[in-house]
Tab-separated table of C-alpha atoms and ligand atoms in Angstrom:
chain	number	residue	atom	x	y	z
A	1	MET	CA	77.860	65.247	89.951
A	2	ASN	CA	77.802	64.105	93.567
A	3	LYS	CA	80.489	64.995	96.074
A	4	SER	CA	82.892	62.158	95.366
A	5	GLN	CA	82.535	62.620	91.616
A	6	LEU	CA	83.267	66.328	91.994
A	7	GLN	CA	86.325	65.534	94.076
A	8	GLN	CA	87.524	63.045	91.544
A	9	HIS	CA	87.164	65.436	88.597
A	10	ASP	CA	88.793	68.156	90.668
A	11	ARG	CA	91.761	65.869	91.308
A	12	GLU	CA	92.015	64.963	87.630
A	13	HIS	CA	91.748	68.392	86.026
A	14	LEU	CA	92.256	71.279	88.427
A	15	LEU	CA	95.632	72.467	89.635
A	16	HIS	CA	94.957	74.477	92.798
A	17	PRO	CA	96.964	77.518	93.970
A	18	PHE	CA	99.414	77.053	96.865
A	19	THR	CA	98.556	73.377	97.169
A	20	ASP	CA	100.464	70.138	97.630
A	21	PHE	CA	98.877	68.239	94.743
A	22	HIS	CA	99.829	64.904	96.202
A	23	ASP	CA	98.227	65.556	99.604
A	24	LEU	CA	95.177	67.072	97.989
A	25	GLY	CA	94.759	63.985	95.834
A	26	ASN	CA	94.635	61.827	98.938
A	27	GLN	CA	92.307	63.988	101.020
A	28	GLY	CA	89.970	65.412	98.426
A	29	THR	CA	88.783	69.007	98.343
A	30	ARG	CA	86.192	70.710	100.477
A	31	VAL	CA	83.485	71.791	98.041
A	32	ILE	CA	81.954	75.134	99.047
A	33	THR	CA	78.527	75.544	97.521
A	34	SER	CA	76.850	78.617	98.985
A	35	ALA	CA	77.293	81.550	101.316
A	36	GLU	CA	75.194	84.069	103.178
A	37	GLY	CA	76.211	87.034	105.307
A	38	ALA	CA	79.326	85.965	107.207
A	39	TYR	CA	78.787	82.203	106.693
A	40	ILE	CA	79.803	79.679	104.044
A	41	THR	CA	78.272	76.224	103.517
A	42	ASP	CA	79.899	73.155	102.004
A	43	ILE	CA	78.390	70.363	99.935
A	44	ASP	CA	77.645	68.325	103.082
A	45	GLY	CA	75.539	71.191	104.406
A	46	HIS	CA	78.176	72.065	107.030
A	47	LYS	CA	77.828	75.784	107.788
A	48	MET	CA	80.867	77.728	108.951
A	49	LEU	CA	81.464	81.244	110.202
A	50	ASP	CA	83.975	82.546	107.683
A	51	GLY	CA	86.755	83.900	109.851
A	52	MET	CA	88.858	84.714	106.767
A	53	SER	CA	86.398	86.710	104.587
A	54	GLY	CA	87.043	84.308	101.728
A	55	LEU	CA	90.692	85.175	101.138
A	56	TRP	CA	90.725	88.529	102.954
A	57	CYS	CA	88.359	89.962	100.349
A	58	CYS	CA	84.661	89.518	101.188
A	59	ASN	CA	84.738	92.196	103.874
A	60	LEU	CA	81.021	92.951	103.522
A	61	GLY	CA	80.072	89.299	103.560
A	62	TYR	CA	78.368	87.341	100.842
A	63	SER	CA	74.885	88.783	100.512
A	64	ARG	CA	75.352	92.179	98.892
A	65	ARG	CA	72.998	92.314	95.923
A	66	GLU	CA	73.904	95.980	95.326
A	67	ILE	CA	77.297	94.754	94.135
A	68	SER	CA	76.129	91.819	92.047
A	69	GLU	CA	73.387	93.936	90.465
A	70	ALA	CA	75.814	96.738	89.637
A	71	ILE	CA	78.028	94.194	87.862
A	72	TYR	CA	75.070	92.634	86.029
A	73	GLU	CA	73.710	95.964	84.819
A	74	GLN	CA	77.129	97.024	83.582
A	75	LEU	CA	77.640	93.708	81.773
A	76	ASN	CA	74.384	94.277	79.921
A	77	LYS	CA	75.189	97.898	79.069
A	78	LEU	CA	78.888	97.710	78.193
A	79	PRO	CA	80.485	94.409	79.199
A	80	PHE	CA	83.969	95.452	78.177
A	81	TYR	CA	85.941	98.211	76.706
A	82	ASN	CA	89.638	98.927	77.143
A	83	SER	CA	91.379	102.038	78.449
A	84	PHE	CA	94.189	101.934	75.898
A	85	PHE	CA	94.467	104.226	72.851
A	86	GLN	CA	92.797	107.320	74.317
A	87	CYS	CA	89.636	105.456	75.283
A	88	THR	CA	87.897	105.278	78.633
A	89	THR	CA	84.674	104.147	80.291
A	90	VAL	CA	82.352	105.891	82.740
A	91	PRO	CA	82.740	103.408	85.645
A	92	SER	CA	86.541	103.638	85.535
A	93	ILE	CA	86.448	107.437	85.812
A	94	GLU	CA	83.936	107.343	88.644
A	95	LEU	CA	85.881	104.770	90.632
A	96	ALA	CA	89.142	106.684	90.106
A	97	ASP	CA	87.405	109.770	91.548
A	98	MET	CA	86.127	107.850	94.554
A	99	LEU	CA	89.521	106.276	95.238
A	100	ALA	CA	91.174	109.695	95.149
A	101	GLU	CA	88.669	110.765	97.817
A	102	VAL	CA	89.043	107.850	100.224
A	103	THR	CA	92.819	107.335	99.976
A	104	PRO	CA	95.266	109.510	101.960
A	105	ALA	CA	95.719	113.160	100.954
A	106	GLY	CA	98.062	113.602	98.019
A	107	MET	CA	97.133	110.318	96.343
A	108	ASN	CA	95.022	111.353	93.388
A	109	ASN	CA	95.875	108.971	90.575
A	110	VAL	CA	95.191	105.301	90.073
A	111	PHE	CA	96.493	102.651	87.693
A	112	PHE	CA	94.060	99.722	87.516
A	113	THR	CA	95.101	96.082	87.246
A	114	GLY	CA	93.364	92.734	87.580
A	115	SER	CA	94.946	91.688	90.876
A	116	GLY	CA	97.290	92.567	93.708
A	117	SER	CA	100.202	90.709	92.118
A	118	GLU	CA	99.788	92.624	88.890
A	119	ALA	CA	99.573	95.873	90.836
A	120	ASN	CA	102.929	95.179	92.469
A	121	ASP	CA	104.406	94.437	89.053
A	122	THR	CA	102.978	97.779	87.965
A	123	ASN	CA	104.675	99.381	90.973
A	124	LEU	CA	108.023	98.033	89.823
A	125	ARG	CA	107.399	99.520	86.383
A	126	ILE	CA	106.341	102.901	87.808
A	127	ILE	CA	109.300	103.035	90.222
A	128	ARG	CA	111.760	102.514	87.391
A	129	ARG	CA	109.997	104.960	85.092
A	130	TYR	CA	109.979	107.590	87.847
A	131	TRP	CA	113.705	107.408	88.564
A	132	ASP	CA	114.575	107.267	84.869
A	133	LEU	CA	112.533	110.408	84.215
A	134	LYS	CA	114.203	112.022	87.227
A	135	GLU	CA	117.498	111.194	85.538
A	136	GLN	CA	118.671	108.990	88.384
A	137	PRO	CA	118.751	105.649	86.565
A	138	GLU	CA	121.218	104.232	89.079
A	139	LYS	CA	118.370	104.081	91.615
A	140	ARG	CA	117.219	100.532	90.950
A	141	ILE	CA	117.123	98.489	94.149
A	142	VAL	CA	113.862	97.842	95.963
A	143	ILE	CA	114.053	96.846	99.622
A	144	SER	CA	111.391	94.541	101.016
A	145	ARG	CA	111.135	92.337	104.102
A	146	LYS	CA	111.544	88.668	104.870
A	147	ASN	CA	108.254	86.792	105.153
A	148	ALA	CA	106.395	89.568	103.303
A	149	TYR	CA	103.677	88.635	100.819
A	150	HIS	CA	103.324	90.760	97.701
A	151	GLY	CA	101.760	88.307	95.261
A	152	SER	CA	102.697	85.418	93.066
A	153	THR	CA	103.801	86.763	89.683
A	154	ILE	CA	107.583	86.905	89.214
A	155	GLY	CA	107.600	90.546	90.315
A	156	GLY	CA	105.230	90.000	93.235
A	157	ALA	CA	106.999	86.877	94.425
A	158	SER	CA	110.427	88.535	94.125
A	159	LEU	CA	109.195	91.394	96.290
A	160	GLY	CA	107.727	88.880	98.707
A	161	GLY	CA	110.022	87.343	101.257
A	162	MET	CA	108.651	83.836	101.651
A	163	SER	CA	111.504	81.351	101.596
A	164	GLY	CA	109.289	78.480	100.419
A	165	MET	CA	108.331	80.483	97.346
A	166	HIS	CA	111.857	81.674	96.596
A	167	LYS	CA	113.024	78.051	96.421
A	168	GLN	CA	110.773	77.491	93.411
A	169	PHE	CA	111.605	80.364	91.060
A	170	GLN	CA	114.381	82.768	90.131
A	171	SER	CA	113.947	86.076	91.846
A	172	LEU	CA	114.590	89.453	90.233
A	173	ASP	CA	118.135	90.454	91.153
A	174	TYR	CA	117.420	94.033	92.238
A	175	ILE	CA	115.330	93.188	95.296
A	176	GLU	CA	116.758	92.966	98.826
A	177	HIS	CA	115.082	91.755	102.016
A	178	ILE	CA	115.495	92.947	105.587
A	179	GLN	CA	114.233	91.623	108.935
A	180	GLN	CA	110.488	91.616	109.606
A	181	PRO	CA	109.038	93.231	112.765
A	182	TYR	CA	107.846	89.909	114.220
A	183	TRP	CA	108.379	90.356	117.933
A	184	PHE	CA	106.883	87.062	119.151
A	185	GLY	CA	108.993	84.987	116.781
A	186	GLU	CA	112.193	87.003	116.553
A	187	GLY	CA	112.246	89.546	119.372
A	188	GLY	CA	114.263	87.396	121.776
A	189	ASP	CA	114.873	89.205	125.064
A	190	MET	CA	114.061	92.648	123.712
A	191	SER	CA	110.840	94.407	124.719
A	192	PRO	CA	108.404	94.889	121.810
A	193	GLU	CA	109.269	98.619	121.792
A	194	GLU	CA	113.014	97.972	121.587
A	195	PHE	CA	112.524	95.332	118.948
A	196	GLY	CA	110.320	97.619	116.812
A	197	VAL	CA	113.102	100.216	116.689
A	198	HIS	CA	115.677	97.511	116.015
A	199	ALA	CA	113.727	96.073	113.060
A	200	ALA	CA	113.221	99.546	111.588
A	201	ARG	CA	116.913	100.388	111.962
A	202	CYS	CA	117.602	97.355	109.720
A	203	LEU	CA	116.236	99.474	106.884
A	204	ASP	CA	118.747	102.211	107.614
A	205	GLU	CA	121.582	99.690	107.762
A	206	LYS	CA	120.547	98.162	104.451
A	207	ILE	CA	120.324	101.548	102.744
A	208	GLN	CA	123.794	102.448	104.041
A	209	GLU	CA	125.176	99.113	102.928
A	210	LEU	CA	123.767	99.396	99.392
A	211	GLY	CA	124.351	103.130	99.043
A	212	PRO	CA	121.338	105.467	99.164
A	213	GLU	CA	121.999	106.560	95.577
A	214	LYS	CA	121.198	103.011	94.451
A	215	VAL	CA	117.977	102.491	96.416
A	216	ALA	CA	114.748	103.237	94.564
A	217	ALA	CA	112.027	102.176	96.998
A	218	PHE	CA	110.997	100.371	100.165
A	219	ILE	CA	107.874	98.209	100.038
A	220	ALA	CA	105.930	96.903	103.024
A	221	GLU	CA	102.506	95.761	104.114
A	222	PRO	CA	101.305	97.935	107.030
A	223	ILE	CA	100.807	94.666	108.908
A	224	GLN	CA	102.007	91.427	107.326
A	225	GLY	CA	98.905	89.451	106.449
A	226	ALA	CA	99.742	86.102	104.867
A	227	GLY	CA	102.979	86.042	106.858
A	228	GLY	CA	100.887	85.492	110.001
A	229	VAL	CA	99.097	88.755	110.894
A	230	ILE	CA	102.316	90.284	112.163
A	231	ILE	CA	101.307	93.501	113.879
A	232	PRO	CA	104.489	95.534	114.246
A	233	PRO	CA	105.376	97.002	117.659
A	234	GLU	CA	104.128	100.576	118.050
A	235	THR	CA	107.634	101.942	117.645
A	236	TYR	CA	108.167	100.378	114.217
A	237	TRP	CA	106.418	102.652	111.721
A	238	PRO	CA	107.472	105.921	113.403
A	239	GLU	CA	111.081	104.739	113.226
A	240	ILE	CA	110.692	103.679	109.568
A	241	LYS	CA	109.363	107.159	108.880
A	242	LYS	CA	112.471	108.698	110.468
A	243	VAL	CA	114.718	106.519	108.327
A	244	LEU	CA	112.857	107.306	105.094
A	245	ASP	CA	112.860	111.043	105.846
A	246	GLN	CA	116.654	110.999	105.639
A	247	TYR	CA	116.805	109.623	102.113
A	248	ASP	CA	115.220	110.188	98.732
A	249	ILE	CA	113.507	106.796	98.498
A	250	LEU	CA	109.929	105.953	97.495
A	251	LEU	CA	107.653	104.240	100.009
A	252	VAL	CA	105.276	101.614	98.644
A	253	MET	CA	102.621	100.402	101.049
A	254	ASP	CA	100.943	97.184	100.004
A	255	GLU	CA	97.398	97.671	101.268
A	256	VAL	CA	95.899	94.648	99.526
A	257	ILE	CA	94.676	93.260	102.862
A	258	PHE	CA	94.518	96.296	105.124
A	259	GLY	CA	92.969	98.723	102.662
A	260	PHE	CA	89.246	99.461	102.861
A	261	GLY	CA	88.732	99.339	106.561
A	262	ARG	CA	90.320	96.325	108.163
A	263	THR	CA	92.235	98.393	110.744
A	264	GLY	CA	89.251	100.617	111.520
A	265	GLU	CA	90.694	103.313	109.255
A	266	TRP	CA	90.372	103.411	105.480
A	267	PHE	CA	93.985	102.333	104.948
A	268	GLY	CA	96.861	101.037	107.013
A	269	ALA	CA	98.719	104.213	105.976
A	270	ASP	CA	95.998	106.239	107.756
A	271	TYR	CA	96.230	104.049	110.835
A	272	TYR	CA	100.012	104.455	111.090
A	273	GLY	CA	100.142	108.054	109.843
A	274	MET	CA	102.386	107.199	106.888
A	275	LYS	CA	102.564	109.012	103.548
A	276	PRO	CA	103.241	106.415	100.865
A	277	ASP	CA	104.249	107.317	97.325
A	278	LEU	CA	102.527	104.245	95.911
A	279	MET	CA	99.804	102.134	97.481
A	280	THR	CA	98.808	98.697	96.216
A	281	PHE	CA	95.195	97.605	96.573
A	282	ALA	CA	93.032	94.645	95.422
A	283	LYS	CA	90.944	92.030	97.278
A	284	ALA	CA	88.330	93.961	99.300
A	285	VAL	CA	87.968	96.796	96.765
A	286	THR	CA	85.179	94.793	95.075
A	287	ASN	CA	84.263	92.750	98.154
A	288	GLY	CA	85.671	89.799	96.223
A	289	TYR	CA	82.796	89.952	93.728
A	290	PHE	CA	84.992	90.684	90.695
A	291	PRO	CA	88.766	90.635	90.136
A	292	LEU	CA	90.252	94.126	90.436
A	293	GLY	CA	93.465	95.601	91.746
A	294	GLY	CA	95.510	98.698	91.246
A	295	THR	CA	98.022	101.089	92.591
A	296	MET	CA	97.359	104.571	93.941
A	297	VAL	CA	100.001	106.993	92.769
A	298	SER	CA	100.937	110.046	94.822
A	299	ASP	CA	101.070	113.499	93.285
A	300	ARG	CA	104.857	113.496	93.684
A	301	VAL	CA	105.196	110.468	91.402
A	302	ALA	CA	102.254	111.212	89.137
A	303	GLU	CA	103.541	114.699	88.292
A	304	VAL	CA	106.782	113.217	87.002
A	305	ILE	CA	105.310	110.378	84.993
A	306	LYS	CA	102.491	112.531	83.610
A	307	SER	CA	104.336	115.735	82.774
A	308	LYS	CA	107.383	114.332	81.030
A	309	GLY	CA	106.752	113.073	77.524
A	310	GLY	CA	106.985	109.543	76.181
A	311	GLU	CA	104.632	106.613	76.377
A	312	PHE	CA	104.441	104.521	79.561
A	313	THR	CA	104.611	101.149	77.832
A	314	HIS	CA	102.627	99.152	80.372
A	315	GLY	CA	99.062	97.989	80.892
A	316	TYR	CA	96.708	95.045	80.990
A	317	THR	CA	93.760	94.126	78.777
A	318	TYR	CA	91.571	94.177	81.869
A	319	SER	CA	92.973	97.389	83.392
A	320	ALA	CA	89.856	99.321	84.472
A	321	HIS	CA	87.401	96.620	83.389
A	322	PRO	CA	84.022	98.417	83.531
A	323	ALA	CA	82.193	95.672	85.445
A	324	ALA	CA	85.036	95.423	87.972
A	325	CYS	CA	84.909	99.192	88.432
A	326	MET	CA	81.143	99.049	89.010
A	327	ALA	CA	81.758	96.405	91.691
A	328	GLY	CA	84.288	98.770	93.277
A	329	ILE	CA	81.880	101.716	93.205
A	330	ALA	CA	79.094	99.669	94.813
A	331	THR	CA	81.480	98.375	97.491
A	332	LEU	CA	82.809	101.829	98.391
A	333	ASN	CA	79.245	103.176	98.540
A	334	ILE	CA	78.278	100.523	101.092
A	335	LEU	CA	81.410	101.134	103.161
A	336	ARG	CA	80.551	104.833	103.335
A	337	GLU	CA	76.783	104.724	103.696
A	338	GLU	CA	76.695	102.034	106.362
A	339	LYS	CA	79.646	103.496	108.264
A	340	ILE	CA	81.259	100.056	108.283
A	341	ILE	CA	84.764	101.360	108.988
A	342	GLU	CA	83.636	103.594	111.866
A	343	THR	CA	81.885	100.590	113.403
A	344	VAL	CA	85.086	98.549	113.239
A	345	ARG	CA	87.039	101.408	114.805
A	346	ASP	CA	84.581	102.288	117.574
A	347	THR	CA	82.644	99.109	118.353
A	348	THR	CA	83.518	95.739	116.867
A	349	GLY	CA	87.318	96.206	116.764
A	350	PRO	CA	87.569	97.070	120.482
A	351	TYR	CA	85.126	94.270	121.337
A	352	LEU	CA	87.111	91.682	119.379
A	353	ALA	CA	90.308	92.939	121.067
A	354	LYS	CA	88.754	92.341	124.485
A	355	ARG	CA	87.294	88.910	123.733
A	356	TRP	CA	90.312	87.642	121.740
A	357	ALA	CA	92.670	88.630	124.582
A	358	GLU	CA	90.856	86.082	126.799
A	359	LEU	CA	92.268	83.322	124.586
A	360	ALA	CA	95.778	84.224	125.773
A	361	ASP	CA	94.941	82.386	129.025
A	362	HIS	CA	94.588	79.110	127.157
A	363	PRO	CA	97.451	76.689	127.994
A	364	ILE	CA	98.595	76.333	124.355
A	365	VAL	CA	98.437	80.043	123.437
A	366	GLY	CA	101.687	82.009	123.668
A	367	GLU	CA	100.248	85.270	122.401
A	368	ALA	CA	96.833	86.539	121.270
A	369	ARG	CA	96.909	89.764	119.255
A	370	THR	CA	94.380	91.818	117.301
A	371	LEU	CA	94.103	95.125	115.542
A	372	GLY	CA	90.815	96.258	114.019
A	373	LEU	CA	89.249	93.066	112.692
A	374	VAL	CA	92.303	90.857	112.329
A	375	GLY	CA	93.692	88.533	114.937
A	376	ALA	CA	96.356	85.931	115.512
A	377	LEU	CA	97.083	83.216	118.069
A	378	GLU	CA	100.562	81.790	118.556
A	379	LEU	CA	100.293	78.090	119.401
A	380	VAL	CA	102.988	76.901	121.805
A	381	LYS	CA	103.877	73.892	123.878
A	382	ASP	CA	105.483	76.051	126.527
A	383	LYS	CA	104.231	79.558	127.219
A	384	ASN	CA	107.387	80.852	128.918
A	385	SER	CA	109.987	79.763	126.399
A	386	ARG	CA	107.570	80.259	123.441
A	387	ALA	CA	108.619	76.747	122.315
A	388	ARG	CA	106.476	75.210	119.564
A	389	PHE	CA	105.139	71.657	119.622
A	390	ASP	CA	107.460	70.468	116.835
A	391	ASP	CA	109.642	71.752	114.004
A	392	ASP	CA	107.070	70.952	111.339
A	393	CYS	CA	104.401	73.170	112.898
A	394	THR	CA	101.801	70.420	112.918
A	395	ALA	CA	99.733	72.097	115.653
A	396	GLY	CA	98.592	74.824	113.245
A	397	GLY	CA	97.178	72.327	110.750
A	398	VAL	CA	95.472	70.367	113.534
A	399	CYS	CA	93.924	73.521	114.965
A	400	ARG	CA	92.666	74.638	111.547
A	401	ASP	CA	90.952	71.277	111.006
A	402	MET	CA	89.458	71.335	114.508
A	403	SER	CA	88.232	74.848	113.933
A	404	ILE	CA	86.509	73.937	110.692
A	405	LYS	CA	84.900	70.970	112.431
A	406	ASN	CA	83.610	73.377	115.068
A	407	GLY	CA	82.126	75.629	112.393
A	408	LEU	CA	84.753	78.362	112.119
A	409	VAL	CA	87.176	79.025	109.277
A	410	MET	CA	90.544	79.985	110.766
A	411	ARG	CA	93.756	79.820	108.745
A	412	ALA	CA	97.072	78.388	109.911
A	413	THR	CA	100.400	80.003	108.972
A	414	GLY	CA	102.795	77.541	110.531
A	415	ASP	CA	101.710	77.444	114.172
A	416	THR	CA	100.121	80.880	113.992
A	417	MET	CA	96.319	80.825	113.726
A	418	ILE	CA	94.905	83.844	111.952
A	419	ILE	CA	91.498	85.430	111.453
A	420	ALA	CA	90.260	88.296	109.294
A	421	PRO	CA	86.460	88.035	109.534
A	422	PRO	CA	84.033	90.150	107.501
A	423	LEU	CA	83.810	93.739	108.744
A	424	ILE	CA	80.037	93.345	109.093
A	425	LEU	CA	80.471	90.961	112.042
A	426	THR	CA	78.062	91.677	114.894
A	427	ILE	CA	78.880	91.544	118.607
A	428	GLU	CA	77.012	88.207	118.850
A	429	GLN	CA	79.024	86.809	115.946
A	430	ILE	CA	82.264	87.899	117.630
A	431	ASP	CA	81.166	85.938	120.708
A	432	GLU	CA	80.438	82.956	118.468
A	433	LEU	CA	83.842	83.282	116.785
A	434	VAL	CA	85.728	83.415	120.099
A	435	GLU	CA	83.784	80.485	121.560
A	436	LYS	CA	84.440	78.344	118.496
A	437	ALA	CA	88.128	79.300	118.504
A	438	HIS	CA	88.285	78.341	122.178
A	439	ARG	CA	86.797	74.935	121.446
A	440	ALA	CA	89.268	74.432	118.587
A	441	LEU	CA	92.116	75.213	121.010
A	442	ASP	CA	90.794	72.669	123.535
A	443	ASP	CA	90.554	70.021	120.812
A	444	THR	CA	94.055	70.871	119.568
A	445	ALA	CA	95.538	70.662	123.062
A	446	ARG	CA	93.995	67.207	123.444
A	447	ALA	CA	95.193	66.044	120.015
A	448	MET	CA	98.753	67.297	120.559
A	449	ALA	CA	99.083	65.886	124.112
B	1	PLP	C1	96.862	88.764	98.286
B	1	PLP	C2	97.958	89.747	98.307
B	1	PLP	C3	98.615	90.150	97.140
B	1	PLP	C4	98.349	89.500	95.812
B	1	PLP	O1	97.080	89.759	95.330
B	1	PLP	P1	96.469	88.778	94.197
B	1	PLP	O2	95.168	89.446	93.861
B	1	PLP	O3	96.333	87.426	94.807
B	1	PLP	O4	97.409	88.784	93.059
B	1	PLP	C5	99.557	91.140	97.218
B	1	PLP	N1	99.852	91.715	98.380
B	1	PLP	C6	99.266	91.358	99.538
B	1	PLP	C7	99.617	92.066	100.793
B	1	PLP	C8	98.307	90.345	99.533
B	1	PLP	O5	97.745	89.960	100.682
C-alpha cells in the first residue's frame, strides 16, 4: 500500500488512542516507518529527532539489538507461561531480583502487569487488601491530584485528574483530587517556594476534611508528565513528606515516566528522597520494546499481604510474561553497564538545563524548565502577565506542527511544549534539539502574530 492507501485504511479500520476521530479523518495520519538511535523516519523519508522517546518509553533509543535479541531468544525457548497456580519462569525471577536491587531500599517485591494503567489498578487492589488485612476496612479513600495522569483503565483514569477524561466516564467514588503543584499556571503572586508549601498543605487539609481514619493512600507522579512536565517547587515534596509522616497513609509514587533514569537518578523517589509504599512502573522498563508494567511493593506492605493467609484474587494472563521480562533484564543491563543514568545526572542533564534556559529569552516563552532529561516551555503572548494567546491553546498545536516540520518531535499539552528525549542523547544532539526548538518558536511567533 502507498501512503494515501495506508491513510485511507487507517481511517476506515483503526480507532486511535486519545484522538479526535473526525479531525484525524480529515488530516490523515503520519505513518512512521523506521527508527535509528534517537531518530524516527516517516513514510515520506522525513527524519526527526525524537524529543519524546516514543511515548516516554524508548529511553535508550531505537537501535538496541541486545533487547530485541533477548526477546527473540526467549520466544524461541519459552514464548509464554503464566505465573498463576504455583508456576513461575526464570526471566520473571531474574527481573524481580534486579528490580529489588535498583529500586529504593525497602522495596523488595514486585507484581507484574502488562501496562502502567493495569499497575495502578493493581495498586488499588493491593491498597484495599492491605487495609482489610490490617483490620482497618474503613480506610478506603485514595487522594490524588488534579491534572495527574495515572492511565486509562477505569481505575487509572479515576486516579488521574484530567477533566477532559472525567467527562467521558464514571469515576470510582472513593477517589479525591487536590491541587497540583503547578506554579507557572496556578501560583499567582506567590513565590515558587511559598506555592510549593501551599500545594502540599492542600493534602493535609484534605486528610483533615475526610478524616485520617478514612484515608488509605496518596498517589502522585514525582513530576507530572502528561500533565505538562510540571516540576514541583523544591519545597513541595519535603512538605508532603511532613504531612504524610503525621498520618498512617500509604504513599504511591507513579514512576511510569520518571523511573529508570529520567531525572538522573534511578527513580523520582530517589531524586526527591521519598520512601513510597508502592511504586508504579512501565514504559521505559523494556525501552518500549515489549509491553510490561508493574508495581514495586515495600516490605511494610508486602509483609502484611504475604504473611496473612487467603488468596489475593488478582492477576493478569500476561503478568510476568517471560519475553517482556527478558526485555526488562536487557534494558536494565544496558542502563547499568553504560552508566546511562550517571551520564544524565553529571553531563547531559546539566547541559540540557543550560541550553534549554536560553529559550526563556524568546519573546513567546513565559518559562523554560528542565530536570534531568525532561523539559517544558510555556508559550505566552505576554511574558509579564503570563497571558496565553487564546483560550483554546492553539499556539501549542501550531508549535508542535512547526517543530515536526523542523525535524524535532515535541509534544503540546495545551500551550505547554514538552520534551523527554532518549537518555542516550549526546551533547551535539542536545544542541540540535535546542536549535530546532528555537526555530519552531520563531515560526510559531510568526504564525500567531
Ligand atoms: C503512561 C502512564 C501511565 C499509563 O501507562 P500505560 O502503559 O499507558 O497504561 C500511568 N502513569 C503515568 C505517570 C504514565 O505516564
